[in-house]
């Protein structure tokens, strides 16, 4: 791919910034030149801001649209994600895989800037050789990144602070809920990677996910956004693999394959003393998955939505 992930994302971020007033986001420049785009902390933000946030995190290699979803007769607002470059867009760019914890500032970072920083081992398994003079990251946080943090991120990415864009939104915001629900295909890719499957063999991805209602607090929102994927997310992946391989793999993919499945995520997290790393990493996957062989056209299905747990979570 001749155009870098970050250059693609930066162009989309320019469009978001140009529509700041209409999208209810706020743009400002730090003294060192880093552009900050607040999508839901000190400003209302909104659904469309979250949709654009998500597409920026996918470097424009995936499309996010809003659509109604009916699960077991219950109507829910939802989104769909379509991607023809799943490994690059979802794991190489969108995955919130870089944990920033520096000088009292904490955030989970997603977006294509990660491909320049390469702090994560998963890049060893991805066909991503990112080169760019600009970097874009999305931060799941309520606190605006300070100057020192922006300088640190720019240094790690190998760009000037003035060539860095940081988007941010708290989990308990309209935009935050949208951009996390839009990771529904990414979670399936990440689960495949955790199972030692070569995700570069995934040709395309299509997913749907209910939109979680905005929660009162970020802690509650963490539960709702995860439950939207774990109990309501549905994904179909087209894969360059033989039938026997997909048939043996598919039952291990849905969230229900984990021993931690069955209760709202907030309850699971509380039982784990709010330690994400104490939770089975194989829980983080869509509720329902279908794998389709690009060679044979056969599909292999596992899992299913769990409306009962989803409604318990969304009611609060």
PDB file of C-alpha atoms in Angstrom:
ATOM      1  CA  UNK A   1       0.000   0.000   0.000  1.00  0.00           C
ATOM      2  CA  UNK A   2       1.673   3.207  -1.165  1.00  0.00           C
ATOM      3  CA  UNK A   3      -0.236   5.636   1.044  1.00  0.00           C
ATOM      4  CA  UNK A   4       0.544   5.254   4.719  1.00  0.00           C
ATOM      5  CA  UNK A   5      -2.025   4.539   7.396  1.00  0.00           C
ATOM      6  CA  UNK A   6      -1.189   7.776   9.196  1.00  0.00           C
ATOM      7  CA  UNK A   7      -1.421   9.924   6.097  1.00  0.00           C
ATOM      8  CA  UNK A   8      -4.865   8.498   5.380  1.00  0.00           C
ATOM      9  CA  UNK A   9      -5.981   9.063   8.968  1.00  0.00           C
ATOM     10  CA  UNK A  10      -4.567  12.579   9.035  1.00  0.00           C
ATOM     11  CA  UNK A  11      -6.641  13.554   6.020  1.00  0.00           C
ATOM     12  CA  UNK A  12      -9.777  12.286   7.738  1.00  0.00           C
ATOM     13  CA  UNK A  13      -8.813  14.127  10.925  1.00  0.00           C
ATOM     14  CA  UNK A  14      -8.521  17.319   8.851  1.00  0.00           C
ATOM     15  CA  UNK A  15     -12.115  16.786   7.737  1.00  0.00           C
ATOM     16  CA  UNK A  16     -13.287  16.215  11.293  1.00  0.00           C
ATOM     17  CA  UNK A  17     -11.548  19.388  12.452  1.00  0.00           C
ATOM     18  CA  UNK A  18     -13.029  21.406   9.590  1.00  0.00           C
ATOM     19  CA  UNK A  19     -16.541  20.338  10.687  1.00  0.00           C
ATOM     20  CA  UNK A  20     -15.860  20.919  14.386  1.00  0.00           C
ATOM     21  CA  UNK A  21     -18.815  23.208  15.067  1.00  0.00           C
ATOM     22  CA  UNK A  22     -21.344  20.995  13.282  1.00  0.00           C
ATOM     23  CA  UNK A  23     -19.996  17.874  14.977  1.00  0.00           C
ATOM     24  CA  UNK A  24     -19.783  19.508  18.433  1.00  0.00           C
ATOM     25  CA  UNK A  25     -16.083  18.737  18.826  1.00  0.00           C
ATOM     26  CA  UNK A  26     -13.333  21.116  19.913  1.00  0.00           C
ATOM     27  CA  UNK A  27      -9.965  21.578  18.222  1.00  0.00           C
ATOM     28  CA  UNK A  28      -6.990  23.284  19.805  1.00  0.00           C
ATOM     29  CA  UNK A  29      -3.232  23.336  19.341  1.00  0.00           C
ATOM     30  CA  UNK A  30      -0.776  22.784  22.168  1.00  0.00           C
ATOM     31  CA  UNK A  31       2.234  25.119  22.467  1.00  0.00           C
ATOM     32  CA  UNK A  32       4.455  22.530  20.798  1.00  0.00           C
ATOM     33  CA  UNK A  33       2.105  22.286  17.823  1.00  0.00           C
ATOM     34  CA  UNK A  34       0.232  19.030  18.547  1.00  0.00           C
ATOM     35  CA  UNK A  35      -3.410  19.122  17.437  1.00  0.00           C
ATOM     36  CA  UNK A  36      -5.958  17.957  20.013  1.00  0.00           C
ATOM     37  CA  UNK A  37      -9.504  17.045  18.980  1.00  0.00           C
ATOM     38  CA  UNK A  38     -11.883  16.642  21.911  1.00  0.00           C
ATOM     39  CA  UNK A  39     -14.780  14.473  20.754  1.00  0.00           C
ATOM     40  CA  UNK A  40     -16.739  14.215  23.986  1.00  0.00           C
ATOM     41  CA  UNK A  41     -14.998  15.361  27.154  1.00  0.00           C
ATOM     42  CA  UNK A  42     -15.502  19.122  27.558  1.00  0.00           C
ATOM     43  CA  UNK A  43     -17.862  19.171  24.559  1.00  0.00           C
ATOM     44  CA  UNK A  44     -21.023  17.187  23.688  1.00  0.00           C
ATOM     45  CA  UNK A  45     -19.570  15.427  20.657  1.00  0.00           C
ATOM     46  CA  UNK A  46     -22.105  13.007  19.222  1.00  0.00           C
ATOM     47  CA  UNK A  47     -22.821   9.910  17.182  1.00  0.00           C
ATOM     48  CA  UNK A  48     -21.342  11.281  13.971  1.00  0.00           C
ATOM     49  CA  UNK A  49     -18.210  12.446  15.764  1.00  0.00           C
ATOM     50  CA  UNK A  50     -17.838   8.901  17.103  1.00  0.00           C
ATOM     51  CA  UNK A  51     -18.358   7.389  13.654  1.00  0.00           C
ATOM     52  CA  UNK A  52     -15.630   9.580  12.193  1.00  0.00           C
ATOM     53  CA  UNK A  53     -13.385   8.875  15.210  1.00  0.00           C
ATOM     54  CA  UNK A  54     -13.753   5.152  14.462  1.00  0.00           C
ATOM     55  CA  UNK A  55     -12.956   5.516  10.765  1.00  0.00           C
ATOM     56  CA  UNK A  56      -9.901   7.628  11.590  1.00  0.00           C
ATOM     57  CA  UNK A  57      -8.710   4.881  13.945  1.00  0.00           C
ATOM     58  CA  UNK A  58      -9.091   2.424  11.040  1.00  0.00           C
ATOM     59  CA  UNK A  59      -7.069   4.791   8.814  1.00  0.00           C
ATOM     60  CA  UNK A  60     -10.003   5.028   6.412  1.00  0.00           C
ATOM     61  CA  UNK A  61      -9.634   1.346   5.488  1.00  0.00           C
ATOM     62  CA  UNK A  62     -12.991   0.481   7.041  1.00  0.00           C
ATOM     63  CA  UNK A  63     -16.446   2.020   6.725  1.00  0.00           C
ATOM     64  CA  UNK A  64     -18.745   2.555   9.709  1.00  0.00           C
ATOM     65  CA  UNK A  65     -22.471   3.188   9.197  1.00  0.00           C
ATOM     66  CA  UNK A  66     -25.459   3.424  11.517  1.00  0.00           C
ATOM     67  CA  UNK A  67     -28.345   1.001  11.138  1.00  0.00           C
ATOM     68  CA  UNK A  68     -31.159  -0.451  13.248  1.00  0.00           C
ATOM     69  CA  UNK A  69     -30.632  -3.969  14.570  1.00  0.00           C
ATOM     70  CA  UNK A  70     -33.291  -6.456  15.670  1.00  0.00           C
ATOM     71  CA  UNK A  71     -32.140  -9.106  18.164  1.00  0.00           C
ATOM     72  CA  UNK A  72     -34.742 -11.681  19.211  1.00  0.00           C
ATOM     73  CA  UNK A  73     -37.502  -9.220  18.361  1.00  0.00           C
ATOM     74  CA  UNK A  74     -35.946  -6.293  20.266  1.00  0.00           C
ATOM     75  CA  UNK A  75     -35.074  -3.182  18.232  1.00  0.00           C
ATOM     76  CA  UNK A  76     -31.738  -1.578  19.034  1.00  0.00           C
ATOM     77  CA  UNK A  77     -29.723   1.260  17.502  1.00  0.00           C
ATOM     78  CA  UNK A  78     -26.550  -0.205  16.057  1.00  0.00           C
ATOM     79  CA  UNK A  79     -23.688   0.210  13.658  1.00  0.00           C
ATOM     80  CA  UNK A  80     -22.087  -1.898  10.959  1.00  0.00           C
ATOM     81  CA  UNK A  81     -18.419  -2.131  10.078  1.00  0.00           C
ATOM     82  CA  UNK A  82     -17.122  -3.229   6.680  1.00  0.00           C
ATOM     83  CA  UNK A  83     -13.424  -3.735   6.017  1.00  0.00           C
ATOM     84  CA  UNK A  84     -11.404  -5.197   3.139  1.00  0.00           C
ATOM     85  CA  UNK A  85      -8.010  -4.784   4.844  1.00  0.00           C
ATOM     86  CA  UNK A  86      -8.771  -6.391   8.219  1.00  0.00           C
ATOM     87  CA  UNK A  87      -5.254  -7.062   9.504  1.00  0.00           C
ATOM     88  CA  UNK A  88      -3.995  -3.578   8.673  1.00  0.00           C
ATOM     89  CA  UNK A  89      -7.121  -1.624   9.558  1.00  0.00           C
ATOM     90  CA  UNK A  90      -8.229  -3.508  12.655  1.00  0.00           C
ATOM     91  CA  UNK A  91      -5.074  -4.764  14.367  1.00  0.00           C
ATOM     92  CA  UNK A  92      -2.434  -2.614  12.695  1.00  0.00           C
ATOM     93  CA  UNK A  93      -4.434   0.553  13.309  1.00  0.00           C
ATOM     94  CA  UNK A  94      -7.727   0.403  15.256  1.00  0.00           C
ATOM     95  CA  UNK A  95      -6.858  -1.926  18.134  1.00  0.00           C
ATOM     96  CA  UNK A  96      -6.432  -0.090  21.456  1.00  0.00           C
ATOM     97  CA  UNK A  97      -3.190  -1.912  22.120  1.00  0.00           C
ATOM     98  CA  UNK A  98      -0.848   0.757  23.480  1.00  0.00           C
ATOM     99  CA  UNK A  99      -1.237   1.468  27.191  1.00  0.00           C
ATOM    100  CA  UNK A 100      -0.060   5.000  27.989  1.00  0.00           C
ATOM    101  CA  UNK A 101       0.759   5.373  31.678  1.00  0.00           C
ATOM    102  CA  UNK A 102       3.202   8.216  32.176  1.00  0.00           C
ATOM    103  CA  UNK A 103       3.606  10.931  34.810  1.00  0.00           C
ATOM    104  CA  UNK A 104       0.128  10.340  36.191  1.00  0.00           C
ATOM    105  CA  UNK A 105      -1.594  10.384  32.796  1.00  0.00           C
ATOM    106  CA  UNK A 106      -3.326   7.195  31.659  1.00  0.00           C
ATOM    107  CA  UNK A 107      -5.080   6.312  28.403  1.00  0.00           C
ATOM    108  CA  UNK A 108      -5.526   3.401  26.052  1.00  0.00           C
ATOM    109  CA  UNK A 109      -4.287   4.417  22.613  1.00  0.00           C
ATOM    110  CA  UNK A 110      -5.644   3.193  19.300  1.00  0.00           C
ATOM    111  CA  UNK A 111      -5.086   4.344  15.750  1.00  0.00           C
ATOM    112  CA  UNK A 112      -2.353   4.190  13.113  1.00  0.00           C
ATOM    113  CA  UNK A 113       0.243   6.056  15.181  1.00  0.00           C
ATOM    114  CA  UNK A 114       0.769   2.728  16.953  1.00  0.00           C
ATOM    115  CA  UNK A 115       2.257   1.344  13.731  1.00  0.00           C
ATOM    116  CA  UNK A 116       5.036   3.934  13.992  1.00  0.00           C
ATOM    117  CA  UNK A 117       5.602   3.392  17.704  1.00  0.00           C
ATOM    118  CA  UNK A 118       5.504  -0.431  17.455  1.00  0.00           C
ATOM    119  CA  UNK A 119       5.362  -0.954  21.213  1.00  0.00           C
ATOM    120  CA  UNK A 120       3.311  -4.129  20.757  1.00  0.00           C
ATOM    121  CA  UNK A 121       4.556  -7.597  19.883  1.00  0.00           C
ATOM    122  CA  UNK A 122       1.671  -8.204  17.487  1.00  0.00           C
ATOM    123  CA  UNK A 123       3.403  -6.097  14.814  1.00  0.00           C
ATOM    124  CA  UNK A 124       5.854  -8.963  14.374  1.00  0.00           C
ATOM    125  CA  UNK A 125       2.954 -10.940  12.881  1.00  0.00           C
ATOM    126  CA  UNK A 126       1.466  -8.172  10.723  1.00  0.00           C
ATOM    127  CA  UNK A 127       2.481  -7.104   7.251  1.00  0.00           C
ATOM    128  CA  UNK A 128       2.722  -3.431   8.248  1.00  0.00           C
ATOM    129  CA  UNK A 129       5.835  -1.393   7.447  1.00  0.00           C
ATOM    130  CA  UNK A 130       4.518   2.053   8.288  1.00  0.00           C
ATOM    131  CA  UNK A 131       6.467   5.132   7.245  1.00  0.00           C
ATOM    132  CA  UNK A 132       5.001   8.586   7.719  1.00  0.00           C
ATOM    133  CA  UNK A 133       5.882  12.133   8.641  1.00  0.00           C
ATOM    134  CA  UNK A 134       2.631  12.550  10.556  1.00  0.00           C
ATOM    135  CA  UNK A 135       1.007  10.463  13.305  1.00  0.00           C
ATOM    136  CA  UNK A 136      -2.589  10.076  14.498  1.00  0.00           C
ATOM    137  CA  UNK A 137      -3.779   8.389  17.683  1.00  0.00           C
ATOM    138  CA  UNK A 138      -7.152   8.014  19.372  1.00  0.00           C
ATOM    139  CA  UNK A 139      -7.211   8.065  23.165  1.00  0.00           C
ATOM    140  CA  UNK A 140      -9.916   6.592  25.373  1.00  0.00           C
ATOM    141  CA  UNK A 141      -9.761   9.126  28.199  1.00  0.00           C
ATOM    142  CA  UNK A 142     -11.563  12.053  29.789  1.00  0.00           C
ATOM    143  CA  UNK A 143      -8.406  14.089  30.371  1.00  0.00           C
ATOM    144  CA  UNK A 144      -6.939  16.204  27.591  1.00  0.00           C
ATOM    145  CA  UNK A 145      -3.346  15.118  26.858  1.00  0.00           C
ATOM    146  CA  UNK A 146      -0.862  17.595  28.372  1.00  0.00           C
ATOM    147  CA  UNK A 147       2.046  19.121  26.506  1.00  0.00           C
ATOM    148  CA  UNK A 148       4.648  16.784  28.000  1.00  0.00           C
ATOM    149  CA  UNK A 149       2.619  13.712  27.067  1.00  0.00           C
ATOM    150  CA  UNK A 150       2.197  14.920  23.484  1.00  0.00           C
ATOM    151  CA  UNK A 151       5.933  15.504  23.195  1.00  0.00           C
ATOM    152  CA  UNK A 152       6.598  11.985  24.491  1.00  0.00           C
ATOM    153  CA  UNK A 153       4.163  10.404  22.011  1.00  0.00           C
ATOM    154  CA  UNK A 154       5.602  12.384  19.116  1.00  0.00           C
ATOM    155  CA  UNK A 155       9.115  11.276  20.033  1.00  0.00           C
ATOM    156  CA  UNK A 156       8.038   7.627  20.212  1.00  0.00           C
ATOM    157  CA  UNK A 157       6.354   7.962  16.809  1.00  0.00           C
ATOM    158  CA  UNK A 158       9.384   9.658  15.266  1.00  0.00           C
ATOM    159  CA  UNK A 159       7.503  12.781  14.188  1.00  0.00           C
ATOM    160  CA  UNK A 160       7.586  16.420  15.213  1.00  0.00           C
ATOM    161  CA  UNK A 161       4.992  17.405  17.847  1.00  0.00           C
ATOM    162  CA  UNK A 162       3.398  19.693  15.251  1.00  0.00           C
ATOM    163  CA  UNK A 163       2.799  16.637  13.041  1.00  0.00           C
ATOM    164  CA  UNK A 164       0.901  14.734  15.733  1.00  0.00           C
ATOM    165  CA  UNK A 165      -2.902  14.621  16.086  1.00  0.00           C
ATOM    166  CA  UNK A 166      -4.509  13.220  19.225  1.00  0.00           C
ATOM    167  CA  UNK A 167      -8.250  12.589  19.278  1.00  0.00           C
ATOM    168  CA  UNK A 168      -9.819  11.778  22.623  1.00  0.00           C
ATOM    169  CA  UNK A 169     -13.187  10.928  24.148  1.00  0.00           C
ATOM    170  CA  UNK A 170     -14.219   9.376  27.456  1.00  0.00           C
ATOM    171  CA  UNK A 171     -15.889   5.977  27.499  1.00  0.00           C
ATOM    172  CA  UNK A 172     -19.051   7.556  28.943  1.00  0.00           C
ATOM    173  CA  UNK A 173     -19.780   9.742  25.924  1.00  0.00           C
ATOM    174  CA  UNK A 174     -21.711   9.345  22.692  1.00  0.00           C
ATOM    175  CA  UNK A 175     -18.554   9.377  20.591  1.00  0.00           C
ATOM    176  CA  UNK A 176     -16.719   7.072  22.980  1.00  0.00           C
ATOM    177  CA  UNK A 177     -19.488   4.485  22.861  1.00  0.00           C
ATOM    178  CA  UNK A 178     -19.591   4.538  19.063  1.00  0.00           C
ATOM    179  CA  UNK A 179     -15.861   4.193  18.504  1.00  0.00           C
ATOM    180  CA  UNK A 180     -15.645   1.259  20.933  1.00  0.00           C
ATOM    181  CA  UNK A 181     -18.658  -0.556  19.435  1.00  0.00           C
ATOM    182  CA  UNK A 182     -16.988  -0.071  16.039  1.00  0.00           C
ATOM    183  CA  UNK A 183     -14.209  -2.402  17.204  1.00  0.00           C
ATOM    184  CA  UNK A 184     -16.525  -5.398  16.752  1.00  0.00           C
ATOM    185  CA  UNK A 185     -14.592  -6.768  13.746  1.00  0.00           C
ATOM    186  CA  UNK A 186     -11.293  -5.899  15.405  1.00  0.00           C
ATOM    187  CA  UNK A 187     -12.169  -8.057  18.434  1.00  0.00           C
ATOM    188  CA  UNK A 188     -12.715 -11.046  16.156  1.00  0.00           C
ATOM    189  CA  UNK A 189      -9.352 -10.427  14.488  1.00  0.00           C
ATOM    190  CA  UNK A 190      -7.654 -10.074  17.848  1.00  0.00           C
ATOM    191  CA  UNK A 191      -9.199 -13.337  19.062  1.00  0.00           C
ATOM    192  CA  UNK A 192      -7.882 -15.075  15.930  1.00  0.00           C
ATOM    193  CA  UNK A 193      -4.437 -13.674  16.650  1.00  0.00           C
ATOM    194  CA  UNK A 194      -4.623 -14.888  20.243  1.00  0.00           C
ATOM    195  CA  UNK A 195      -5.400 -18.355  18.850  1.00  0.00           C
ATOM    196  CA  UNK A 196      -2.211 -18.181  16.731  1.00  0.00           C
ATOM    197  CA  UNK A 197      -4.057 -17.865  13.437  1.00  0.00           C
ATOM    198  CA  UNK A 198      -2.351 -15.787  10.736  1.00  0.00           C
ATOM    199  CA  UNK A 199      -4.762 -12.831  10.502  1.00  0.00           C
ATOM    200  CA  UNK A 200      -3.227 -11.772   7.181  1.00  0.00           C
ATOM    201  CA  UNK A 201      -5.299 -14.615   5.708  1.00  0.00           C
ATOM    202  CA  UNK A 202      -8.531 -12.799   6.576  1.00  0.00           C
ATOM    203  CA  UNK A 203      -9.713 -11.258   3.304  1.00  0.00           C
ATOM    204  CA  UNK A 204     -12.620  -9.140   4.532  1.00  0.00           C
ATOM    205  CA  UNK A 205     -14.761  -8.499   7.571  1.00  0.00           C
ATOM    206  CA  UNK A 206     -18.368  -7.474   8.165  1.00  0.00           C
ATOM    207  CA  UNK A 207     -19.738  -6.824  11.624  1.00  0.00           C
ATOM    208  CA  UNK A 208     -22.697  -5.349  13.459  1.00  0.00           C
ATOM    209  CA  UNK A 209     -22.901  -4.193  17.054  1.00  0.00           C
ATOM    210  CA  UNK A 210     -25.595  -2.571  19.210  1.00  0.00           C
ATOM    211  CA  UNK A 211     -24.840   0.955  20.360  1.00  0.00           C
ATOM    212  CA  UNK A 212     -24.522   1.005  24.141  1.00  0.00           C
ATOM    213  CA  UNK A 213     -26.557   3.677  25.934  1.00  0.00           C
ATOM    214  CA  UNK A 214     -24.413   6.424  27.424  1.00  0.00           C
ATOM    215  CA  UNK A 215     -23.582   5.539  31.025  1.00  0.00           C
ATOM    216  CA  UNK A 216     -23.420   7.871  34.030  1.00  0.00           C
ATOM    217  CA  UNK A 217     -19.740   7.153  34.700  1.00  0.00           C
ATOM    218  CA  UNK A 218     -16.757   5.898  32.734  1.00  0.00           C
ATOM    219  CA  UNK A 219     -16.619   2.805  34.960  1.00  0.00           C
ATOM    220  CA  UNK A 220     -20.202   1.896  34.043  1.00  0.00           C
ATOM    221  CA  UNK A 221     -19.517   2.708  30.409  1.00  0.00           C
ATOM    222  CA  UNK A 222     -16.632   0.227  30.328  1.00  0.00           C
ATOM    223  CA  UNK A 223     -19.150  -2.468  31.198  1.00  0.00           C
ATOM    224  CA  UNK A 224     -21.754  -1.424  28.636  1.00  0.00           C
ATOM    225  CA  UNK A 225     -19.341  -0.956  25.738  1.00  0.00           C
ATOM    226  CA  UNK A 226     -17.765  -4.367  26.299  1.00  0.00           C
ATOM    227  CA  UNK A 227     -21.156  -6.046  26.697  1.00  0.00           C
ATOM    228  CA  UNK A 228     -22.321  -4.571  23.387  1.00  0.00           C
ATOM    229  CA  UNK A 229     -19.619  -6.623  21.649  1.00  0.00           C
ATOM    230  CA  UNK A 230     -19.511  -9.694  23.920  1.00  0.00           C
ATOM    231  CA  UNK A 231     -23.273 -10.278  23.963  1.00  0.00           C
ATOM    232  CA  UNK A 232     -24.558  -8.444  20.880  1.00  0.00           C
ATOM    233  CA  UNK A 233     -21.707  -8.296  18.352  1.00  0.00           C
ATOM    234  CA  UNK A 234     -22.014 -10.340  15.156  1.00  0.00           C
ATOM    235  CA  UNK A 235     -19.158 -10.789  12.682  1.00  0.00           C
ATOM    236  CA  UNK A 236     -18.595 -12.593   9.397  1.00  0.00           C
ATOM    237  CA  UNK A 237     -15.032 -13.017   8.180  1.00  0.00           C
ATOM    238  CA  UNK A 238     -14.062 -14.212   4.722  1.00  0.00           C
ATOM    239  CA  UNK A 239     -10.853 -16.183   5.113  1.00  0.00           C
ATOM    240  CA  UNK A 240      -8.285 -17.730   2.805  1.00  0.00           C
ATOM    241  CA  UNK A 241      -8.215 -21.090   4.567  1.00  0.00           C
ATOM    242  CA  UNK A 242      -9.444 -24.644   3.927  1.00  0.00           C
ATOM    243  CA  UNK A 243     -12.733 -25.875   5.339  1.00  0.00           C
ATOM    244  CA  UNK A 244     -11.236 -28.267   7.863  1.00  0.00           C
ATOM    245  CA  UNK A 245      -9.126 -25.523   9.405  1.00  0.00           C
ATOM    246  CA  UNK A 246     -12.072 -23.145   9.760  1.00  0.00           C
ATOM    247  CA  UNK A 247     -14.359 -25.854  11.104  1.00  0.00           C
ATOM    248  CA  UNK A 248     -11.831 -26.698  13.824  1.00  0.00           C
ATOM    249  CA  UNK A 249     -11.344 -23.024  14.696  1.00  0.00           C
ATOM    250  CA  UNK A 250     -14.798 -21.467  14.733  1.00  0.00           C
ATOM    251  CA  UNK A 251     -16.074 -22.861  18.046  1.00  0.00           C
ATOM    252  CA  UNK A 252     -13.154 -21.220  19.858  1.00  0.00           C
ATOM    253  CA  UNK A 253     -13.931 -17.737  18.549  1.00  0.00           C
ATOM    254  CA  UNK A 254     -17.122 -16.399  20.197  1.00  0.00           C
ATOM    255  CA  UNK A 255     -17.091 -14.800  23.637  1.00  0.00           C
ATOM    256  CA  UNK A 256     -19.078 -17.787  24.920  1.00  0.00           C
ATOM    257  CA  UNK A 257     -15.957 -19.967  24.518  1.00  0.00           C
ATOM    258  CA  UNK A 258     -14.496 -18.244  27.594  1.00  0.00           C
ATOM    259  CA  UNK A 259     -15.075 -19.379  31.156  1.00  0.00           C
ATOM    260  CA  UNK A 260     -15.682 -15.730  32.144  1.00  0.00           C
ATOM    261  CA  UNK A 261     -18.707 -15.496  29.838  1.00  0.00           C
ATOM    262  CA  UNK A 262     -22.230 -15.183  31.207  1.00  0.00           C
ATOM    263  CA  UNK A 263     -22.422 -12.082  33.398  1.00  0.00           C
ATOM    264  CA  UNK A 264     -22.344  -8.388  32.461  1.00  0.00           C
ATOM    265  CA  UNK A 265     -18.763  -7.268  32.005  1.00  0.00           C
ATOM    266  CA  UNK A 266     -19.017  -4.787  34.847  1.00  0.00           C
ATOM    267  CA  UNK A 267     -19.750  -7.674  37.220  1.00  0.00           C
ATOM    268  CA  UNK A 268     -16.839  -9.711  35.848  1.00  0.00           C
ATOM    269  CA  UNK A 269     -14.514  -6.745  36.219  1.00  0.00           C
ATOM    270  CA  UNK A 270     -15.656  -6.077  39.770  1.00  0.00           C
ATOM    271  CA  UNK A 271     -15.077  -9.729  40.686  1.00  0.00           C
ATOM    272  CA  UNK A 272     -11.557  -9.355  39.263  1.00  0.00           C
ATOM    273  CA  UNK A 273     -10.931  -6.335  41.556  1.00  0.00           C
ATOM    274  CA  UNK A 274     -10.983  -4.066  38.472  1.00  0.00           C
ATOM    275  CA  UNK A 275      -7.907  -5.784  37.065  1.00  0.00           C
ATOM    276  CA  UNK A 276      -8.371  -6.312  33.314  1.00  0.00           C
ATOM    277  CA  UNK A 277      -5.407  -8.666  33.258  1.00  0.00           C
ATOM    278  CA  UNK A 278      -7.142 -11.027  35.701  1.00  0.00           C
ATOM    279  CA  UNK A 279      -9.899 -11.637  33.147  1.00  0.00           C
ATOM    280  CA  UNK A 280      -9.582 -14.403  30.572  1.00  0.00           C
ATOM    281  CA  UNK A 281      -8.244 -12.615  27.450  1.00  0.00           C
ATOM    282  CA  UNK A 282     -10.224 -15.035  25.280  1.00  0.00           C
ATOM    283  CA  UNK A 283     -13.460 -13.446  26.545  1.00  0.00           C
ATOM    284  CA  UNK A 284     -12.923 -10.399  24.344  1.00  0.00           C
ATOM    285  CA  UNK A 285     -14.646 -11.451  21.154  1.00  0.00           C
ATOM    286  CA  UNK A 286     -18.004 -10.959  19.418  1.00  0.00           C
ATOM    287  CA  UNK A 287     -21.046 -12.902  20.563  1.00  0.00           C
ATOM    288  CA  UNK A 288     -21.489 -14.597  17.192  1.00  0.00           C
ATOM    289  CA  UNK A 289     -18.964 -15.412  14.466  1.00  0.00           C
ATOM    290  CA  UNK A 290     -19.189 -16.899  11.001  1.00  0.00           C
ATOM    291  CA  UNK A 291     -16.097 -17.880   9.017  1.00  0.00           C
ATOM    292  CA  UNK A 292     -16.454 -18.246   5.257  1.00  0.00           C
ATOM    293  CA  UNK A 293     -13.822 -19.992   3.154  1.00  0.00           C
ATOM    294  CA  UNK A 294     -12.906 -17.893   0.133  1.00  0.00           C
ATOM    295  CA  UNK A 295     -11.962 -21.106  -1.683  1.00  0.00           C
ATOM    296  CA  UNK A 296     -15.031 -23.271  -1.080  1.00  0.00           C
ATOM    297  CA  UNK A 297     -17.670 -20.694  -0.151  1.00  0.00           C
ATOM    298  CA  UNK A 298     -18.709 -22.772   2.857  1.00  0.00           C
ATOM    299  CA  UNK A 299     -19.527 -21.003   6.093  1.00  0.00           C
ATOM    300  CA  UNK A 300     -18.877 -22.150   9.671  1.00  0.00           C
ATOM    301  CA  UNK A 301     -20.836 -20.597  12.525  1.00  0.00           C
ATOM    302  CA  UNK A 302     -20.557 -20.474  16.306  1.00  0.00           C
ATOM    303  CA  UNK A 303     -22.019 -18.502  19.188  1.00  0.00           C
ATOM    304  CA  UNK A 304     -25.100 -16.324  19.353  1.00  0.00           C
ATOM    305  CA  UNK A 305     -26.378 -13.085  20.828  1.00  0.00           C
ATOM    306  CA  UNK A 306     -27.402 -13.065  24.480  1.00  0.00           C
ATOM    307  CA  UNK A 307     -30.180 -10.496  24.760  1.00  0.00           C
ATOM    308  CA  UNK A 308     -30.856 -11.256  28.421  1.00  0.00           C
ATOM    309  CA  UNK A 309     -27.364 -10.254  29.573  1.00  0.00           C
ATOM    310  CA  UNK A 310     -27.291  -7.349  27.117  1.00  0.00           C
ATOM    311  CA  UNK A 311     -30.536  -5.903  28.498  1.00  0.00           C
ATOM    312  CA  UNK A 312     -29.334  -6.296  32.098  1.00  0.00           C
ATOM    313  CA  UNK A 313     -26.214  -4.339  31.195  1.00  0.00           C
ATOM    314  CA  UNK A 314     -27.996  -1.617  29.213  1.00  0.00           C
ATOM    315  CA  UNK A 315     -30.636  -1.061  31.930  1.00  0.00           C
ATOM    316  CA  UNK A 316     -27.884  -0.280  34.449  1.00  0.00           C
TER     317      UNK A 316
END
